[in-house]
Amino acid sequence: MKSQQAANRPDNTAFTQQRLPAWQPMLSAHFVIPGFLLIGMAFIGIGVALYITSQNIQVLEKDYTGTGQYTACSECADMQTIPCICNVTFSLTTLFTGPVFLYYGLSNYYQNYRKYQVSRDDVQLWGDVTKSPGDACAPYQYIDNKPIAPCGSIANSMFNDTFSLYQIINGTMKLVPLDGKGIAWWTDYNIKFRNPSAQGSLQDAFNGTMKPVNWSKPAYELNPSDMNDNGFLNQDFLVWMRTAALPDFQKLYRRITSGDYALGLPPGDYVLQIEYNYAVKDFGRKKVVFSNVTWMGGKNEFLGVAYIVVGSLCLVMSVVMLVVYAKYKFADENA
Amino acid sequence: MPLRRGGTLVLHCTAPHQGSGRGLRTGDGVDIGTMIRRGLDRLLGRGEGRADSRTVYVGHGAWSPAQPFTPPRYCDNRIVSSKYTLWNFLPKNLFEQFRRIANFYFLIIFLVQVIVDTPTSPVTSGLPLFFVITVTAIKQGFEDWLRHKADNEVNKYPVTVLDGGRSTRKESEKIRVGDVVEVLEDETFPCDLVLLQSSRDDGTCYVTTASLDGESNHKTHYTVPDIETDLLLLNATLECEQPQPDLYKFVGRMYIRREGQEPAVRSLGPENLLLKGATLKNTSKISGVAVYTGMETKMALNYQGKSQKRSVVEKSINCFLVVYLCILLSKALVCTTLKYVWQRQPGQDEPWYNQKTQKEKDTDLYLKMFTDFLSFMVLFNFIIPVSMYVTVEMQKFLGSSFITWDRDFYDPQIQEGALVNTSDLNEELGQVEHVFTDKTGTLTQNNMEFIECCIDGFQYKYGNCASELDGFCVEDGPVNKLQRKAGREREELFLRALCLCHTVQVKEPGPGLGPVDQVDAARAVEERGFIASSPDEVALVKGAMRFGFSFLGLDCMKMKIQNRNKEIEEYDLLHVLNFDPVRRRMSVIVKSEAGETLLFCKGADVSIFPRVREEEVMRIRTHVERNATEGYRTLCVAYKKLSTEAFAQADASLREARLALQDREEKLLNIYDQLETGMNLIGATAVEDRLQEEATVTMEALQNAGMKVWVLTGDKMETAKSTCYACRLFQRRTELLELTVRTLEAGGQKCEGRLHELLLDYHRRAVQDAPPAKGGVSRSWSSAVQDYGFIIDGATLSLLLKPPSSRYTSLFLEICQNCAAVLCCRMAPLQKAQIVRLVKNTKGSPITLSVGDGANDVSMILEAHVGIGIKGNEGRQAVRNSDYAVPKLKHLRKLLLGHGHLYYVRIAQLVQYFFYKNLCFILPQFLYQFFCGYSQQPLYDAAYLMMYNICFTSMPILAYSLFEQHICIEILMDNAILYREVARNASLRWGPFLHWTALGIYQGLLFFFGVHCLFRNPALQDNGQVYGNWSFGTIVFTVMVFTVTLKLALDTRHWTWINHLVIWGSLAFYVFFSFFWGGIIWPFLKQQRLYFVFANLLSSVSAWLVIILLILLSLLPEVLLVVLRKPRASHIQQLKMRSSARKHRDFLSNTGVI
């Protein structure tokens, strides 16, 4: 009898009876108003810091498409002579604090186009050039039934303008050393991308493959001077392969970290010598950007402004709430 | 077809049967729906006027051997309630499942993904769909298997059939119409039988129809009079009407043929018909001929198919789904259009860096457009997540366990708790607007007790002297008097009347009991107990017994009673003028030993008073009225002496009328009417039908919660009315609007005309003259100056629903809307369902709830949105057919106000939240199309797309929807008014939906454009390196996961450890998963898109800052809303304060400002 009762009777646990101890927070003005006040002040603080930092970042942009209002490199814009070399000159009146980063920027360039974006073969880029490239690489999959390495639209359209920077000192051009290391993600360089391995040289490893259609030289000749920066591990290639989020983007090209320029570009006149290979005038523009970076990255005023605005919003709101609550409090007392 | 009455030959009316029985041939391919529709048609009178009858050959004997005998085809005795067979299960089930709009949608998406080159793989939508479909199919298959099993149990039950002199055992399903079936005591009748033979000497048998109409008392049924004792020799045909669902109606004739004689005609009535489902009692064996079998039995016709009930929330979901589908379609359309507009600009269609393949170039433009459109659909299809359905189902399934587990629903008497038969309707419990309750056994305990009586205006109360407070009772007096006593003679006359005027039977003595001596007779009888068709008759007989007059039993039409002096008095029972609801009284004519012929009559005051002398009424009326308002059932008792001539005349006319074949009832009524006049009023009785525990409190709570309570009962009006008074549904100031046979007849016009007149009058009083009700939720807040109660009976209802009057039904419903309570008495089971359906289908389709305990409530339980069964003592039919079953009526309060309210709030939040989180999930993806050349580039990685709804954001909302108590249960139960806050689907209407949608859009915009602004310069790291598109998406995704989870955290009022675990756990899991997913080169992936993206992200201060900023900014409006809304919602807090003083103090100290 008793056991039967026990069997039928629901368990008396806090869980089954919906009586679990519970914290019942009240979002009351008591917490919210001081909370908002604190958040507001903190945000304004951060915002000001961000804003000042961003203001201190020096940026120098040079559009060199060669068409429209910017005349630099207009001689090359029609892409008749190849290679076409043009110069962009600029002068600095103050020290451009180092380390200086050199970016190239493209606009209205859809690296995030779906068909484009999938047009790569990560297995191949991991060093397996013997297997047939994935279908996604089409129409840059095969040439004459030989696989293209690296295959696909992304690789095929790799940015191939080259830049060299000279400082003009007393009429002579002094080469500013540009550092091509450390421009790509560490994991891309060390893990995600691999050169095909083979007995002998890198060229042997790429045996049986074709270079991408638009490339002037095969992958194993991207940087013959440095075997660690060649083939699939060429850092310019890696940077290019990390497809941009938006159609107007910039990518890191070089860093100026060494020699006389480790502390930055001193005031003076500079010439940027550009080998103009990359055609963009049909759809967009290209530019070169000098910038230094801080703890928050490149220049971006959005964050600082946004923080200040939101912080002020919080402050205003806390005041509004205070007023509202004061009013209702009195109403309650009267009632 | 006309019948030649009394003729030598009966035309067998098989043709009309076949014509009308098309829907009934149910052996294979059963269509219960048709059955019910047909049943309803009949009830509504649509099917009337058809010359329907069937002829049954008893024992399949042919009328004349010379005549070729072709047995008409009737359906077999199989009951089928299952839905599928082994063969049609798969196609039928799949068809049913894909009829669901959501499933069909996912199927289409899946097919599109298979066929068209789309941004995501078919697996992402195929796998979840397959899972959902399989689980549902298994569940439904199992349920149907159970139904098959139950059917088989009934259909294979062995029965004894007399076949050509031999009795053979047969399976129940093989019984054919015309078979003579034997049934033993306590067995259930396998089909509808006409009683031919009983083992009892007097040709009666006792039957209980508890499983049919809920009446547990024993009913007497009679054999067809004057037929052969040897059934083998019986050569008879039986003619009866076609099957119809009214349990209390049966008309037929039996033609008994004997050698060389004209066929003898016997008329058959409901007293000769034994219904399938009823049980034989107190009779060792009967034989009967099967007249209706299988799905044509009255039980099957009263059985309503258990249709799939859908909650209003599900309808809302479907509604929102359509909205989101529209959003989806328009998004896809916009993107497709813009894509082609954009591509027309020079240089955009096929820039040199993004050459098309030859195949793409060859594709037809319009086909490309179409596939683009489909691709966009696929890309945005996550806006309607398959996981919502899984989560909703899980929430319902798991959530309903809380009802089963609730100890408050446990009843120690029956040792059972609540039972949940369907989990689909949990939230509906929080939406009830109309409660339809059965009376007997639900509101009342169906346990009558004699309270007091009044003889000649003097009040008598039987009581234990110790407990009698007023001290008026006199010890040892057989009838304790208050104030003064009526004359002893009158007292005895009154008590004799109580002892004689009834149809109570004394239970058969058990086998162990020997003959009892006379002194102990009364006690022995009391021990054995009484059987009666109405429990208050028993109460009266028992009441008389307490005062010294005992009824000892009826033997050979002699009623024996024992008087105060322990002497046995015998009376010849000459006639019983049965109770009927129109007369509302019953009489007996007895002959005393002294040779006096007496008529005793008892009945409702209104039906007795006009028939007695005015001055007698004066003395008693006040007592009766006082008793009635106290909620007792009152009956008045009168008598009349009949002279020998008067009796002889009455006797003759009664006999004649009983044999009449036409208008028998009418004739009888006329004679009764004549007989029951000029009587002398002796006194009145008061009997209490005890209310269920806390019935009054429960009803009050339900009414406070804004529910309209309707009492639907098969009982007579007076008793039902007194119950309504007792449980405060009607109050003293309530003005009753009555629409019954009585009021219709009062006008002396045609019934219809009178009905319309009354309706218009009531409408004017209750609706037009009533103070204008405040609209919406609060419409019932204002307690009207004048409360109205409405009373209608079954006969009037069917009149009202018949075509000429049906336009008045809206009037009727409007009146009912404005009444505090509605009482419908004398309802057949199917009529109860009709009422429910009527209310259910009115404007605004209010949510209805039916609660009942007996089988007669099954149809209304099935019809209502929510059916509640009370686990009473009247069988399990109601419980089995209900959606929820609780042991007692009082549990309804917690079930609705507590559980129902919470479930509704939970599921509403669940649904709104799901749509919201998917809107802000997909909106950035949509916006991204504007920045990727409308190329269907997904913003998020495939893993994130898949896991968002399944893993990252599903558990917190599931936990919320299981454990949330925005207001704790005790407060909800104490303050019924809170129930109105969620009334009429308050949280799932367009207002809240738009609020959530706006929130989703705001946040989606914020996520995307916030990050977009940040990415104007993608160099976000201090080493100058840049981020790509996957970093972009991952930042958006991270912000989103945190925001939607924290949004839920903001809404959570009740943080149990489980909530803490899943909310913080999901966030932690998201972070962990992102590290893990990006930390390994996955060999099965074509592209290692997310490799170290997340880790790299976290190394950027800017990314951190933007994530924090966007989360805060997205939640800011919500926080503001919560805080600013607070002062206005403070009445809830006041309620809280009231309910607990301690909480009050804590509250003040916590919130200070308020």
Short mmCIF file of C-alpha atoms in Angstrom, two decimals, chain B residues 404-548:
data_model
loop_
_atom_site.label_atom_id
_atom_site.label_comp_id
_atom_site.label_asym_id
_atom_site.label_seq_id
_atom_site.Cartn_x
_atom_site.Cartn_y
_atom_site.Cartn_z
CA THR B 404 2.42 15.20 -14.30
CA TRP B 405 4.96 15.85 -11.62
CA ASP B 406 2.96 18.39 -9.73
CA ARG B 407 2.21 17.12 -6.27
CA ASP B 408 -0.64 19.53 -5.85
CA PHE B 409 -2.53 17.50 -8.41
CA TYR B 410 -2.04 14.35 -6.45
CA ASP B 411 -5.15 13.02 -4.89
CA PRO B 412 -4.52 10.64 -2.02
CA GLN B 413 -7.95 9.09 -2.40
CA ILE B 414 -7.46 7.69 -5.85
CA GLN B 415 -3.71 7.76 -5.46
CA GLU B 416 -3.16 9.40 -8.75
CA GLY B 417 -1.89 12.68 -10.01
CA ALA B 418 -2.59 14.58 -13.16
CA LEU B 419 -2.37 12.92 -16.53
CA VAL B 420 -1.22 14.56 -19.72
CA ASN B 421 -2.53 12.94 -22.87
CA THR B 422 -1.31 15.52 -25.28
CA SER B 423 1.47 17.97 -24.82
CA ASP B 424 0.47 20.08 -27.77
CA LEU B 425 -1.92 22.22 -25.81
CA ASN B 426 -0.01 23.31 -22.73
CA GLU B 427 -0.08 26.95 -23.67
CA GLU B 428 -3.75 26.76 -24.53
CA LEU B 429 -4.38 26.33 -20.84
CA GLY B 430 -3.33 29.91 -20.43
CA GLN B 431 -5.71 31.19 -23.07
CA VAL B 432 -9.06 29.83 -22.02
CA GLU B 433 -11.98 32.16 -22.43
CA HIS B 434 -14.92 29.83 -22.12
CA VAL B 435 -15.12 26.99 -19.67
CA PHE B 436 -17.72 24.36 -20.30
CA THR B 437 -18.23 22.23 -17.32
CA ASP B 438 -20.28 19.22 -16.70
CA LYS B 439 -22.31 19.41 -13.55
CA THR B 440 -22.81 15.98 -12.08
CA GLY B 441 -19.59 14.55 -10.83
CA THR B 442 -17.63 17.58 -11.91
CA LEU B 443 -19.11 20.53 -10.09
CA THR B 444 -20.91 18.28 -7.66
CA GLN B 445 -19.93 15.05 -6.09
CA ASN B 446 -23.12 13.38 -7.26
CA ASN B 447 -23.72 12.38 -3.69
CA MET B 448 -27.09 13.47 -2.42
CA GLU B 449 -27.98 14.08 1.12
CA PHE B 450 -31.31 14.77 2.68
CA ILE B 451 -31.05 18.07 4.50
CA GLU B 452 -34.46 19.05 5.73
CA CYS B 453 -38.10 18.95 5.00
CA CYS B 454 -41.09 21.06 5.62
CA ILE B 455 -44.49 19.73 6.46
CA ASP B 456 -47.41 22.06 6.32
CA GLY B 457 -45.08 24.98 6.69
CA PHE B 458 -43.19 23.63 9.67
CA GLN B 459 -39.54 23.06 9.19
CA TYR B 460 -38.06 19.74 10.15
CA LYS B 461 -34.42 19.17 10.25
CA TYR B 462 -32.83 15.90 11.01
CA GLY B 463 -29.70 16.45 12.94
CA ASN B 464 -27.36 15.23 15.51
CA CYS B 465 -28.41 17.14 18.59
CA ALA B 466 -24.90 17.75 19.73
CA SER B 467 -24.09 19.54 16.54
CA GLU B 468 -27.32 21.47 16.35
CA LEU B 469 -26.47 24.98 17.36
CA ASP B 470 -29.88 26.49 17.63
CA GLY B 471 -30.92 23.90 20.16
CA PHE B 472 -34.36 23.54 18.74
CA CYS B 473 -34.19 19.88 18.12
CA VAL B 474 -36.03 17.56 20.40
CA GLU B 475 -34.30 14.44 21.45
CA ASP B 476 -35.72 11.09 20.56
CA GLY B 477 -38.41 12.63 18.48
CA PRO B 478 -38.59 10.72 15.24
CA VAL B 479 -39.18 13.97 13.45
CA ASN B 480 -37.51 16.74 15.29
CA LYS B 481 -39.53 19.82 15.09
CA LEU B 482 -38.51 23.37 14.98
CA GLN B 483 -40.86 25.77 16.65
CA ARG B 484 -44.09 23.84 16.41
CA LYS B 485 -45.05 20.54 15.02
CA ALA B 486 -47.40 19.74 12.30
CA GLY B 487 -50.04 17.22 13.08
CA ARG B 488 -48.78 13.69 13.49
CA GLU B 489 -51.10 12.51 10.80
CA ARG B 490 -49.70 14.95 8.34
CA GLU B 491 -46.19 13.97 9.25
CA GLU B 492 -46.92 10.36 8.58
CA LEU B 493 -48.68 11.09 5.36
CA PHE B 494 -45.69 13.07 4.23
CA LEU B 495 -43.28 10.33 5.13
CA ARG B 496 -45.42 7.71 3.45
CA ALA B 497 -45.44 9.84 0.38
CA LEU B 498 -41.66 9.93 0.47
CA CYS B 499 -41.55 6.20 0.85
CA LEU B 500 -43.94 5.47 -1.95
CA CYS B 501 -43.48 8.11 -4.55
CA HIS B 502 -40.28 7.02 -6.28
CA THR B 503 -38.82 4.41 -8.56
CA VAL B 504 -36.12 3.26 -6.21
CA GLN B 505 -35.22 -0.38 -6.01
CA VAL B 506 -33.66 -2.25 -3.21
CA LYS B 507 -30.49 -3.99 -4.19
CA GLU B 508 -30.74 -7.73 -4.62
CA PRO B 509 -29.71 -9.54 -1.49
CA GLY B 510 -26.29 -11.01 -1.71
CA PRO B 511 -26.01 -14.79 -1.82
CA GLY B 512 -24.80 -15.00 1.77
CA LEU B 513 -27.78 -13.26 3.28
CA GLY B 514 -30.57 -15.43 4.48
CA PRO B 515 -34.14 -14.36 4.89
CA VAL B 516 -34.35 -11.49 7.29
CA ASP B 517 -36.82 -11.18 10.11
CA GLN B 518 -39.11 -8.28 10.06
CA VAL B 519 -37.65 -6.26 12.85
CA ASP B 520 -34.35 -6.03 11.14
CA ALA B 521 -35.82 -5.57 7.73
CA ALA B 522 -35.27 -1.89 7.64
CA ARG B 523 -31.67 -2.13 8.69
CA ALA B 524 -31.04 -4.95 6.29
CA VAL B 525 -32.49 -2.92 3.49
CA GLU B 526 -30.34 0.01 4.38
CA GLU B 527 -27.29 -2.16 4.40
CA ARG B 528 -28.11 -3.49 0.99
CA GLY B 529 -28.60 -0.07 -0.39
CA PHE B 530 -30.82 1.34 -3.07
CA ILE B 531 -30.69 1.66 -6.79
CA ALA B 532 -32.38 4.51 -8.52
CA SER B 533 -32.24 6.45 -11.72
CA SER B 534 -31.74 9.62 -9.77
CA PRO B 535 -29.62 9.83 -6.69
CA ASP B 536 -31.89 12.33 -5.01
CA GLU B 537 -34.66 9.77 -4.91
CA VAL B 538 -32.38 7.58 -2.87
CA ALA B 539 -31.65 10.52 -0.65
CA LEU B 540 -35.35 11.07 -0.05
CA VAL B 541 -35.99 7.43 0.72
CA LYS B 542 -33.08 7.42 3.09
CA GLY B 543 -34.31 10.64 4.61
CA ALA B 544 -37.71 9.11 5.28
CA MET B 545 -35.96 6.13 6.80
CA ARG B 546 -34.25 8.35 9.30
CA PHE B 547 -37.60 9.60 10.39
CA GLY B 548 -38.89 6.11 10.89
#
